[in-house]
Amino acid sequence: MRRTLPWFLRLPRGAVARRDVIERLSAALHRERRVDPDEAVHAFGLKCDELAFAREVLTRHPRYWVFRTHQQRRCGDFAAVDMSSPDPARRAVLVVELKRAEDLRVDRGAGLQLARAAELLAALAEETGVVTADATVVRVTGDGRALASWLAGGVLTG
């Protein structure tokens, strides 16, 4: 029986210090869920600018939990949740599609890459409990550095 890959992998701050973060998380996923680790690496692999974005957010803004999203499911490159509220009902989900050297666009022009953000929210709520199924979803596209700076404003707190 073939096991289905999850919608996301949580990227712990310490793990993104390594270039092989996805390979390590995929091996753990194989042990936990018996999924094909090579398939997981393909679904969640990080390009250099994506890894840099995750490192920057997790280092500069430790209040955020960052999740790498499944790249074939049209739910962006990442999801970020501001964990500063102790109440999951007061947290929002930022769904990110990185576009190198492009201006930030918030909740406009997200297109096909973010078409299934609502399904990602449902999976995050069900599998992690860090947000509720009716949480606010903020869709953002643009440059990773600009986005990491924008997050400094605590844009997701409720």
Short mmCIF file of C-alpha atoms in Angstrom, two decimals:
data_model
loop_
_atom_site.label_atom_id
_atom_site.label_comp_id
_atom_site.label_asym_id
_atom_site.label_seq_id
_atom_site.Cartn_x
_atom_site.Cartn_y
_atom_site.Cartn_z
CA MET A 1 0.00 0.00 0.00
CA ARG A 2 1.40 3.37 -1.01
CA ARG A 3 1.35 6.01 1.72
CA THR A 4 0.30 9.58 0.97
CA LEU A 5 2.69 12.41 1.69
CA PRO A 6 1.49 15.13 4.05
CA TRP A 7 0.64 18.66 2.91
CA PHE A 8 3.60 20.11 4.83
CA LEU A 9 6.74 19.49 6.86
CA ARG A 10 7.52 21.67 9.86
CA LEU A 11 10.99 23.20 9.58
CA PRO A 12 12.53 23.46 13.07
CA ARG A 13 14.98 26.33 13.49
CA GLY A 14 17.94 24.06 14.27
CA ALA A 15 17.23 21.83 11.28
CA VAL A 16 17.46 24.58 8.65
CA ALA A 17 21.08 25.20 9.60
CA ARG A 18 21.86 22.10 7.53
CA ARG A 19 21.64 21.95 3.75
CA ASP A 20 20.25 18.42 3.98
CA VAL A 21 17.26 19.44 6.12
CA ILE A 22 14.70 17.97 3.70
CA GLU A 23 16.58 14.71 3.33
CA ARG A 24 16.69 14.33 7.12
CA LEU A 25 13.02 15.23 7.55
CA SER A 26 12.10 12.86 4.73
CA ALA A 27 13.95 10.00 6.43
CA ALA A 28 12.05 10.75 9.64
CA LEU A 29 8.79 10.85 7.69
CA HIS A 30 9.64 7.45 6.22
CA ARG A 31 10.16 6.02 9.71
CA GLU A 32 6.91 7.57 11.03
CA ARG A 33 4.54 7.11 8.08
CA ARG A 34 6.35 4.63 5.84
CA VAL A 35 6.31 7.02 2.87
CA ASP A 36 8.92 6.85 0.14
CA PRO A 37 11.73 9.17 1.28
CA ASP A 38 12.80 9.94 -2.30
CA GLU A 39 9.25 11.00 -3.13
CA ALA A 40 9.24 13.22 -0.04
CA VAL A 41 12.54 14.85 -1.04
CA HIS A 42 11.08 15.57 -4.47
CA ALA A 43 7.86 17.02 -3.00
CA PHE A 44 9.51 19.20 -0.35
CA GLY A 45 12.97 19.98 -1.78
CA LEU A 46 14.35 23.47 -1.20
CA LYS A 47 16.16 25.71 -3.66
CA CYS A 48 18.93 27.93 -2.29
CA ASP A 49 16.75 31.05 -2.02
CA GLU A 50 13.99 29.04 -0.34
CA LEU A 51 16.37 27.63 2.25
CA ALA A 52 17.74 31.13 2.85
CA PHE A 53 14.20 32.44 3.38
CA ALA A 54 13.39 29.72 5.91
CA ARG A 55 16.66 30.33 7.77
CA GLU A 56 16.10 34.07 7.88
CA VAL A 57 12.54 33.84 9.16
CA LEU A 58 13.34 31.22 11.78
CA THR A 59 16.46 33.07 12.96
CA ARG A 60 15.19 36.68 12.89
CA HIS A 61 11.61 35.92 13.88
CA PRO A 62 11.60 32.90 16.21
CA ARG A 63 7.93 33.45 17.09
CA TYR A 64 7.02 32.00 13.68
CA TRP A 65 6.70 28.34 12.94
CA VAL A 66 7.56 27.68 9.30
CA PHE A 67 6.22 24.78 7.28
CA ARG A 68 7.50 23.67 3.89
CA THR A 69 4.52 22.89 1.71
CA HIS A 70 4.13 20.05 -0.76
CA GLN A 71 5.25 21.55 -4.07
CA GLN A 72 2.79 19.71 -6.30
CA ARG A 73 -0.33 20.67 -4.33
CA ARG A 74 -0.59 24.36 -5.32
CA CYS A 75 -0.48 25.65 -1.77
CA GLY A 76 2.56 27.91 -2.00
CA ASP A 77 6.16 27.39 -1.01
CA PHE A 78 5.72 27.88 2.73
CA ALA A 79 3.18 28.45 5.46
CA ALA A 80 4.10 30.54 8.50
CA VAL A 81 2.19 30.79 11.77
CA ASP A 82 2.89 33.47 14.39
CA MET A 83 2.87 31.45 17.60
CA SER A 84 3.02 34.46 19.95
CA SER A 85 -0.64 34.04 20.92
CA PRO A 86 -1.25 31.08 23.24
CA ASP A 87 -4.70 30.65 21.66
CA PRO A 88 -4.76 28.77 18.32
CA ALA A 89 -8.03 30.55 17.47
CA ARG A 90 -6.18 33.88 17.43
CA ARG A 91 -3.45 32.77 15.02
CA ALA A 92 -3.47 33.32 11.27
CA VAL A 93 -1.66 31.42 8.54
CA LEU A 94 0.57 33.17 6.04
CA VAL A 95 0.79 31.17 2.81
CA VAL A 96 3.84 32.24 0.82
CA GLU A 97 4.83 31.92 -2.81
CA LEU A 98 8.37 33.23 -3.26
CA LYS A 99 9.09 35.24 -6.40
CA ARG A 100 12.67 36.40 -6.53
CA ALA A 101 13.13 40.19 -6.91
CA GLU A 102 9.37 40.84 -7.12
CA ASP A 103 7.43 43.30 -4.97
CA LEU A 104 5.29 41.90 -2.20
CA ARG A 105 1.63 41.35 -3.03
CA VAL A 106 -0.69 40.59 -0.14
CA ASP A 107 -3.97 38.82 -0.89
CA ARG A 108 -3.90 39.73 -4.57
CA GLY A 109 -2.55 38.10 -7.69
CA ALA A 110 -1.73 34.83 -5.94
CA GLY A 111 -2.98 32.77 -8.86
CA LEU A 112 -2.66 29.05 -9.34
CA GLN A 113 0.34 28.62 -6.99
CA LEU A 114 -1.84 29.41 -3.96
CA ALA A 115 -5.13 27.97 -5.21
CA ARG A 116 -5.34 25.33 -2.48
CA ALA A 117 -4.40 27.47 0.52
CA ALA A 118 -7.71 26.64 2.23
CA GLU A 119 -6.95 22.92 2.03
CA LEU A 120 -3.51 23.57 3.50
CA LEU A 121 -5.17 25.43 6.39
CA ALA A 122 -7.47 22.48 7.02
CA ALA A 123 -4.49 20.10 7.10
CA LEU A 124 -2.53 22.38 9.46
CA ALA A 125 -5.52 22.65 11.80
CA GLU A 126 -6.23 18.92 11.80
CA GLU A 127 -2.68 17.57 11.98
CA THR A 128 -0.98 20.11 14.24
CA GLY A 129 -3.65 22.03 16.15
CA VAL A 130 -1.51 25.19 15.94
CA VAL A 131 -4.42 26.99 14.22
CA THR A 132 -8.14 26.43 13.94
CA ALA A 133 -9.88 25.44 10.72
CA ASP A 134 -11.48 28.89 10.47
CA ALA A 135 -8.21 30.82 10.85
CA THR A 136 -7.44 33.78 8.67
CA VAL A 137 -5.33 32.90 5.64
CA VAL A 138 -3.07 35.65 4.28
CA ARG A 139 -1.70 34.95 0.80
CA VAL A 140 1.60 36.63 -0.03
CA THR A 141 3.80 36.50 -3.11
CA GLY A 142 7.10 38.24 -3.60
CA ASP A 143 10.77 38.36 -2.75
CA GLY A 144 11.89 36.34 0.27
CA ARG A 145 14.06 39.04 1.81
CA ALA A 146 11.31 41.63 1.57
CA LEU A 147 8.85 39.17 3.04
CA ALA A 148 11.14 38.33 5.97
CA SER A 149 11.45 42.04 6.73
CA TRP A 150 7.69 42.50 6.44
CA LEU A 151 7.17 39.73 9.02
CA ALA A 152 9.05 41.82 11.59
CA GLY A 153 5.86 43.86 11.96
CA GLY A 154 3.99 40.93 13.48
CA VAL A 155 1.47 40.99 10.63
CA LEU A 156 -0.20 37.73 11.65
CA THR A 157 -1.06 38.42 15.25
CA GLY A 158 -4.76 38.45 15.95
#
